Short mmCIF file of C-alpha atoms (C1' of nucleotides) and ligand atoms in Angstrom, two decimals:
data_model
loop_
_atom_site.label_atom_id
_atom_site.label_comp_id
_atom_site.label_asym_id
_atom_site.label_seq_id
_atom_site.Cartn_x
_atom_site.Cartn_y
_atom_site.Cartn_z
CA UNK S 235 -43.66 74.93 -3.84
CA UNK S 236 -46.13 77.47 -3.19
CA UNK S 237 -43.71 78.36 -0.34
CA UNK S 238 -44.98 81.72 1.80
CA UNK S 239 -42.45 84.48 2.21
CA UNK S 240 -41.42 84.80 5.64
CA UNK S 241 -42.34 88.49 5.63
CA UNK S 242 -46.30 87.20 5.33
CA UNK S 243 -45.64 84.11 7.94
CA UNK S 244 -44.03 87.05 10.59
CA UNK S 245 -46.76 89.42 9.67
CA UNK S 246 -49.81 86.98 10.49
CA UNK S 247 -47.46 85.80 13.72
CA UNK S 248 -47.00 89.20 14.85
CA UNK S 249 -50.74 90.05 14.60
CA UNK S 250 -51.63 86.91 16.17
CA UNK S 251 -49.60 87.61 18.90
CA UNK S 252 -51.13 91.11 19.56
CA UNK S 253 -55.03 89.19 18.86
CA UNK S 254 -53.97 87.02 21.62
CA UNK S 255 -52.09 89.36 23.86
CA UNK S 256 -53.63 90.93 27.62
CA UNK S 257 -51.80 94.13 27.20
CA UNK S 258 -53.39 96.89 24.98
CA UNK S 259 -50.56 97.63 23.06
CA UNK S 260 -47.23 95.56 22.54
CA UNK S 261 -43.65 96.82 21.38
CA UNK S 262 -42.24 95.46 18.17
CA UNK S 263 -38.90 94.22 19.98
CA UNK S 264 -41.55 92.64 22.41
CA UNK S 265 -43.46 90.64 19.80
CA UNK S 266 -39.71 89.67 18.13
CA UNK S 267 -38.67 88.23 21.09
CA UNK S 268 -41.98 86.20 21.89
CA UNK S 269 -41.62 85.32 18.74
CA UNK S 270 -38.33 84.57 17.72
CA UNK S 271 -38.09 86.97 14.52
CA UNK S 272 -35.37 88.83 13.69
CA UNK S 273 -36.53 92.51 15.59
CA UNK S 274 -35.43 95.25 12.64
CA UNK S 275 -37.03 93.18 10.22
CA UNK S 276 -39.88 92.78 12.13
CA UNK S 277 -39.91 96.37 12.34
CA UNK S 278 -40.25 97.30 8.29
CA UNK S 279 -43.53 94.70 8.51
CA UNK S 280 -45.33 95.94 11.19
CA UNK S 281 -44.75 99.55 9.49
CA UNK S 282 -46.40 98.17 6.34
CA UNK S 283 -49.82 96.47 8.63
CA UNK S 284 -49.52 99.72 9.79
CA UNK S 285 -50.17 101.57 6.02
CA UNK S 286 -52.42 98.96 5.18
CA UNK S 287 -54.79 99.85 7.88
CA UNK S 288 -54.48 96.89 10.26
CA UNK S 289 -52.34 97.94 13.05
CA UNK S 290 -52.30 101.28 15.06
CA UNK S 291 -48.87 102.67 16.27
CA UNK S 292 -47.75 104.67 19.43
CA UNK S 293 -44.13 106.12 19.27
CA UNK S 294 -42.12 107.13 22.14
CA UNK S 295 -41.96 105.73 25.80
CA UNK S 296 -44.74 103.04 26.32
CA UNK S 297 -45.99 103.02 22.74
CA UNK S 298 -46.36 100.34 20.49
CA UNK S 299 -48.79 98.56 18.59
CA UNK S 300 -52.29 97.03 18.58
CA UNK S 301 -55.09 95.62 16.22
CA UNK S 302 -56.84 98.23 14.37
CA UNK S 303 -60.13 96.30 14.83
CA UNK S 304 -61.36 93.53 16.44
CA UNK S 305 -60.04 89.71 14.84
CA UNK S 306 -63.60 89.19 13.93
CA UNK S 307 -63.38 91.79 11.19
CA UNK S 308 -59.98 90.94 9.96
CA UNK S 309 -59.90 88.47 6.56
CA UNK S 310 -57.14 87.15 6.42
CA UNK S 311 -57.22 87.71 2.79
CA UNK S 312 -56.69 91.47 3.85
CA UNK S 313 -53.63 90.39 5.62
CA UNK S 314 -52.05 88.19 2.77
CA UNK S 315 -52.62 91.04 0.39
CA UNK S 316 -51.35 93.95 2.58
CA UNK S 317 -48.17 91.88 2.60
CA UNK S 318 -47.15 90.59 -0.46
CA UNK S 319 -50.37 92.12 -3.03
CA UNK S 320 -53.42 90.60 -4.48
CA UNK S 321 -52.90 87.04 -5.64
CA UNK S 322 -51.56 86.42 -8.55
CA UNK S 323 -50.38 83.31 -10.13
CA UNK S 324 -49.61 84.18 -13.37
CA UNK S 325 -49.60 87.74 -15.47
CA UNK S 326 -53.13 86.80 -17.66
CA UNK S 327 -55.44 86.94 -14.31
CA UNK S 328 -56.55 89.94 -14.68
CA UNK S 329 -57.19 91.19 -18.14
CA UNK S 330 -53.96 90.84 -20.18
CA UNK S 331 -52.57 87.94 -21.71
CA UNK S 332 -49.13 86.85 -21.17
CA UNK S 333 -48.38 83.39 -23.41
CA UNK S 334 -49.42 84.05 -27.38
CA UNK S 335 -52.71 82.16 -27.41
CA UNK S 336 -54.43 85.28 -26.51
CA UNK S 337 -57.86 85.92 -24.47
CA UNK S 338 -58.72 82.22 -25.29
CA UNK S 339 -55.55 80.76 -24.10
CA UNK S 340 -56.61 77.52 -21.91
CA UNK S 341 -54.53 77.53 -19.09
CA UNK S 342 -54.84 81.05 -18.53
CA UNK S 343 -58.88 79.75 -17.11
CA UNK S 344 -57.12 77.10 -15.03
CA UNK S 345 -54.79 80.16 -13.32
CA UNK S 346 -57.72 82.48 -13.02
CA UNK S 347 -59.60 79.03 -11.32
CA UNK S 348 -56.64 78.64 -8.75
CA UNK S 349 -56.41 82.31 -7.79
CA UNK S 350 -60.42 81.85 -6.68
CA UNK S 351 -59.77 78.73 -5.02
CA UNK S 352 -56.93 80.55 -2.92
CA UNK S 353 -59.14 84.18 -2.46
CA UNK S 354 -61.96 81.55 -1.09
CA UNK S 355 -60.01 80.44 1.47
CA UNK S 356 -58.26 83.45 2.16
CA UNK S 357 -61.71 84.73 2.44
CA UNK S 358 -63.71 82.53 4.82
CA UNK S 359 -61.07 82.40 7.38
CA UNK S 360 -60.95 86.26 9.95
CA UNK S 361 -57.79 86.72 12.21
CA UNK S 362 -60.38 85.34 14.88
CA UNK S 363 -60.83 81.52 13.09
CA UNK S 364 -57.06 81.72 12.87
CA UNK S 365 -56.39 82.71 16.71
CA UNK S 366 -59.42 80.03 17.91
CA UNK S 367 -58.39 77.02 15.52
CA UNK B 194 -48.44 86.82 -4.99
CA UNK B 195 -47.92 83.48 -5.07
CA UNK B 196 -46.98 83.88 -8.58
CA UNK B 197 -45.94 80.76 -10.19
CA UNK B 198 -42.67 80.01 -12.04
CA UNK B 199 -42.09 80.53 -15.78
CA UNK B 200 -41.46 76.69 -15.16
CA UNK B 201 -44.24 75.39 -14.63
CA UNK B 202 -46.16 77.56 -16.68
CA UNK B 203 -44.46 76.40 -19.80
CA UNK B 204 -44.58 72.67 -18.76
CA UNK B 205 -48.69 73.01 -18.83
CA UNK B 206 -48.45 74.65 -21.76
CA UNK B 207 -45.96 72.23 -23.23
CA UNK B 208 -48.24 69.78 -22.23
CA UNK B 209 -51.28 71.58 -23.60
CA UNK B 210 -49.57 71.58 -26.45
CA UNK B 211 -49.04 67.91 -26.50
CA UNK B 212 -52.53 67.02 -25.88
CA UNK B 213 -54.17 69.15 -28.40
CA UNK B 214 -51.78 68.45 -31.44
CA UNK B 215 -53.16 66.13 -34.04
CA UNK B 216 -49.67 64.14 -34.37
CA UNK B 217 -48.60 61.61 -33.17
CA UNK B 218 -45.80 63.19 -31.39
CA UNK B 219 -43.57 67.13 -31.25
CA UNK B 220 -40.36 67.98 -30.85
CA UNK B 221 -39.29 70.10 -28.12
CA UNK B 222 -38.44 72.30 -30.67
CA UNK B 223 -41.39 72.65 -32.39
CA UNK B 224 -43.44 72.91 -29.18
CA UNK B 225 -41.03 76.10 -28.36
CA UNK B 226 -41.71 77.51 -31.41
CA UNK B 227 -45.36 77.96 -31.45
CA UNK B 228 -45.68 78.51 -27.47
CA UNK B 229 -43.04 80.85 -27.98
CA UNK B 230 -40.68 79.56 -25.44
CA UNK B 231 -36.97 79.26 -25.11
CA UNK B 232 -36.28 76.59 -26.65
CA UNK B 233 -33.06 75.31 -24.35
CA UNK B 234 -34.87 75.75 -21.48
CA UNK B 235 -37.97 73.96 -22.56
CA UNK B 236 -35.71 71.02 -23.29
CA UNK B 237 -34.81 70.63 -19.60
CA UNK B 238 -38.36 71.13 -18.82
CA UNK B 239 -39.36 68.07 -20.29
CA UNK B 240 -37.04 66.13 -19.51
CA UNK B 241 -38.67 66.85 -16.14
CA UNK B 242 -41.75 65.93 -17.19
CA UNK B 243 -40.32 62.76 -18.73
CA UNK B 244 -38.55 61.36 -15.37
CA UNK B 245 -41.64 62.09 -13.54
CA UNK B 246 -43.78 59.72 -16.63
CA UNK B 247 -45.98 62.20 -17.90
CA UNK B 248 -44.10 62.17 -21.15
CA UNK B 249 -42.71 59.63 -23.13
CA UNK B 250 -39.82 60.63 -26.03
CA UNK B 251 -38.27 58.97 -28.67
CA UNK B 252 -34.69 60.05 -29.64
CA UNK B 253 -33.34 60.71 -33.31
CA UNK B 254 -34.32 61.64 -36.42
CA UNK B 255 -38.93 61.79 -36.49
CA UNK B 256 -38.34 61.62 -32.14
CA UNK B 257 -40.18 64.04 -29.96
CA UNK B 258 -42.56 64.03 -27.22
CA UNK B 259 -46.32 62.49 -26.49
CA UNK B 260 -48.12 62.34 -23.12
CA UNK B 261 -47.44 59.37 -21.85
CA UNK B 262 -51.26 58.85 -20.96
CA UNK B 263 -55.09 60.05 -22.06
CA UNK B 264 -55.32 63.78 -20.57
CA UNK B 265 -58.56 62.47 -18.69
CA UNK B 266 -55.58 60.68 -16.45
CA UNK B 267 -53.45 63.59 -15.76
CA UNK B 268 -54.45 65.17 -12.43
CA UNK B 269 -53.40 68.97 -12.58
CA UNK B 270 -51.81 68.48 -9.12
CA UNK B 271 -49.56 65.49 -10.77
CA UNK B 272 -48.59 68.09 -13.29
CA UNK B 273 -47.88 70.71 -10.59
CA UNK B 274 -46.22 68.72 -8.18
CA UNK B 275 -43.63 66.66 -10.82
CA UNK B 276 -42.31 70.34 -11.82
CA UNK B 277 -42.17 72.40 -8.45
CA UNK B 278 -42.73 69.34 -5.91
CA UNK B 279 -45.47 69.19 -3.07
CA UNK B 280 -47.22 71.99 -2.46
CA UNK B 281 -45.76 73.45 1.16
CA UNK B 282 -46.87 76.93 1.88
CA UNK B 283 -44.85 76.74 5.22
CA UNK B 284 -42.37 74.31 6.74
CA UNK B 285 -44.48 72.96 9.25
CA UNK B 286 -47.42 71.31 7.24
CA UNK B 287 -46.23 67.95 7.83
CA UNK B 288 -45.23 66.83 11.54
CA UNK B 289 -42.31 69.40 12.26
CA UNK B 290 -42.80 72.79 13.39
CA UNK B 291 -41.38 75.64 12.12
CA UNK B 292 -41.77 78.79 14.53
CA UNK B 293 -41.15 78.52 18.54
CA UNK B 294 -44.97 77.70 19.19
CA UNK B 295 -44.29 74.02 18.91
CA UNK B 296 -47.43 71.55 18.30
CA UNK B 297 -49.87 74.36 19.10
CA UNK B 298 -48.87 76.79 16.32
CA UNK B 299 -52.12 78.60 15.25
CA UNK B 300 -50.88 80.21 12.14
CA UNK B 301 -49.97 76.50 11.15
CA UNK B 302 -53.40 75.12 11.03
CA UNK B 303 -54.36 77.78 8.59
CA UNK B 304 -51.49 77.10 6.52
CA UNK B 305 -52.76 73.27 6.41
CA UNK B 306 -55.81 74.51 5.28
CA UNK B 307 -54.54 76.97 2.81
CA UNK B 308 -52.45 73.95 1.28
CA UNK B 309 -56.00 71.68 1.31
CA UNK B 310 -57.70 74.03 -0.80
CA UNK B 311 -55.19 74.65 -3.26
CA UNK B 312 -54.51 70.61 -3.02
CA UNK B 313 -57.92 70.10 -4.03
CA UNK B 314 -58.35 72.48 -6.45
CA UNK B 315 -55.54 71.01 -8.39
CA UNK B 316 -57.09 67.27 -7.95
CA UNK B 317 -60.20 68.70 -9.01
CA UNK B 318 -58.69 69.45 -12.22
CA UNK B 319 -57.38 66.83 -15.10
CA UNK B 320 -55.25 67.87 -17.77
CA UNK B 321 -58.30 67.61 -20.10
CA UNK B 322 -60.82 69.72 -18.33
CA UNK B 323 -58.14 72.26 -19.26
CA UNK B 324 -57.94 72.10 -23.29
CA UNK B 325 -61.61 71.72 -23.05
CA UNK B 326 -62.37 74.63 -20.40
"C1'" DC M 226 -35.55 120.68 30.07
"C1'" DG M 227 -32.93 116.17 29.48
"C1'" DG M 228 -32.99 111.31 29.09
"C1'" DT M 229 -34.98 107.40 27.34
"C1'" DA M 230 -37.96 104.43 24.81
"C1'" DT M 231 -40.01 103.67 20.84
"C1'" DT M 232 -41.69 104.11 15.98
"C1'" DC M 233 -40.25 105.40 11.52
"C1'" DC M 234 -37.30 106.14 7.36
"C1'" DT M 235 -33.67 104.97 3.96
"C1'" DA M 236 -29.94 102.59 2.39
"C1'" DT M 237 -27.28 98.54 1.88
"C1'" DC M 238 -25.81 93.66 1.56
"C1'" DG M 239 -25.37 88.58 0.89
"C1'" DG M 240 -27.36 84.28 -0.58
"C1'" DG M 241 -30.24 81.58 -3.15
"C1'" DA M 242 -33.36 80.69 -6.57
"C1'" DT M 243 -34.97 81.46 -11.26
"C1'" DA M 244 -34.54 81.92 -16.14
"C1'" DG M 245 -31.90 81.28 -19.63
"C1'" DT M 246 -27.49 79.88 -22.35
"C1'" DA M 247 -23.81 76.81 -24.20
"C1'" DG M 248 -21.75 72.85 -25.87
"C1'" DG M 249 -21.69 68.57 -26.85
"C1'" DA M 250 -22.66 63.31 -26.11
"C1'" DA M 251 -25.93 59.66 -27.13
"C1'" DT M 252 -29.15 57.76 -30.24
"C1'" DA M 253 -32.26 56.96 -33.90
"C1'" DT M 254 -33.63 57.48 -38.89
"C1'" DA M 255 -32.60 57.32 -43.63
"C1'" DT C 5 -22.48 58.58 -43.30
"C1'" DA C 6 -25.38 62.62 -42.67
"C1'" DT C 7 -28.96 64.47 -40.08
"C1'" DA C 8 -32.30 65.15 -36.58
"C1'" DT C 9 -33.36 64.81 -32.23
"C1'" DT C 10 -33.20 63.80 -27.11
"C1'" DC C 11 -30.29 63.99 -23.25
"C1'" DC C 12 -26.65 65.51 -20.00
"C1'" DT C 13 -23.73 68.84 -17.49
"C1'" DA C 14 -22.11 73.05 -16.54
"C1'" DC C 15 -22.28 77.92 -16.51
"C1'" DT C 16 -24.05 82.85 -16.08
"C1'" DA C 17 -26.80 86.77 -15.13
"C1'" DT C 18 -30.35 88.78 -12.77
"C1'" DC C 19 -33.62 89.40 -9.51
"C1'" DC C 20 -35.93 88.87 -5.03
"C1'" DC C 21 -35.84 87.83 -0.23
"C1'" DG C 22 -34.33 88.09 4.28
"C1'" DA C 23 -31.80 90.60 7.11
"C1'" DT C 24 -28.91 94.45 8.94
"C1'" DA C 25 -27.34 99.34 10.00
"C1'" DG C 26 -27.77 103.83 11.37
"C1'" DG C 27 -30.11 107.34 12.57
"C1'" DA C 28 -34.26 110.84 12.53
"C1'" DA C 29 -38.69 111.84 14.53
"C1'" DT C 30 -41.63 111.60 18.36
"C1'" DA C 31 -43.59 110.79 22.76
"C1'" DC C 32 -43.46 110.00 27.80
"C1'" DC C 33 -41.35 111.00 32.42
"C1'" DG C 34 -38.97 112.96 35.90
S1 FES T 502 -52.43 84.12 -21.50
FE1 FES T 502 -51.56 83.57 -19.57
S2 FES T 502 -50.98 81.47 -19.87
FE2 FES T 502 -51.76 82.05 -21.83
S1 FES T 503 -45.09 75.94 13.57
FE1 FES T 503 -45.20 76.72 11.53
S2 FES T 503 -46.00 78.76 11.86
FE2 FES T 503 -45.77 77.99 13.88
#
DNA sequence: CGGTATTCCTATCGGGATAGTAGGAATATA
DNA sequence: TATATTCCTACTATCCCGATAGGAATACCG
């Protein structure tokens, strides 16, 4: 349960891999290979770091891709959520309700309890913490 | 994200339901009714719930459901766990590895420690700290 | 300019899980 | 016996995920 989308593990693998690379800038067939991903799906990920704001891109002959800042300044909270949205265990997080008990519906406080205990984590822990483990 | 299944939302509230009730015991029906869930698919729900001894039933006419101990002794991770099974973000939080890195893996210790903190939330939390959040 | 390497875009597909449905057998009460 | 309920098994429909395909845009390099 609670299982992580492969699209998030690849992501964080694939910017691991280019925290922990020598060369400025790696290829996305490059990184699949190193990393045994499948390299057109790795492709569509690295596209969406790229909107999110935490890879740069290079096209043509000896482009590629590279960190958009230094690890240190990368939570990996930002990283989760740039793949797969904010976190979200059930509909009644944010405002809404979505069982009939309304705004005082019990559970719903247990939910909004677990989201913080996973943004906490999500949020102490940089791409660096993760690369230095 | 990490959105949780219709599942196991209605067993907590099925077994919210249970603990706050003044009776002695509910039918699965009657539980679907004012949760407004399907009332089918709650059935198999706790039967779930029953195999895993959180509930006890009695069949036939005035049967139902009752939790099968004092809230105060149902651990939210119990609950959890008995309807969606141990929490594994990734494959490789036990001893086997699931990417080419081997033993070494550096997402993987962040994935142990994501699955700590949501493991101790949920310990942190008994089925009665929820009705009386 | 031509060739090549690469990112980027869009569309599609198959499998598996989830959510829900259906029907009825077993069992207890009255 | 009639009725209320749990319990069991099978089925379906839909959606999401993971992956694939093909090619357009773009940049370097001689
Ligand atoms: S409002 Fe979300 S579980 Fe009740
Ligand atoms: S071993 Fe699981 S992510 Fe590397």
């Amino acid at each position: 349960m609670f299982s992580v989308p492969t699209r998030t593990q690849y992501g964080i693998r694939a910017l691991v891999h280019l925290a922990t690379s020598e060369a400025r800038s790696s290829t996305s067939a490059e990184i699949a290979k190193a990393q045994a991903i499948s390299p057109k799906y790795l492709e569509g990920i690295l596209g969406q770091l790229k909107t999110s704001g935490l890879v740069l891109s290079e096209r043509g002959a000896h482009g590629g891709y590279r960190l958009a800042r230094e690890p240190e300044s990368i939570p990996m909270r930002e990283i989760v959520e740039a793949l797969e949205g904010e976190i979200r265990p059930v509909g009644c997080v944010d405002d809404s309700d979505c069982c009939e008990q309304g705004v005082d519906c019990l559970p719903r406080r247990f939910w909004i309890g677990l989201k913080q205990a996973i943004d906490g984590y999500l949020d102490s822990k940089t791409l660096r913490d993760v690369i230095e483990a």
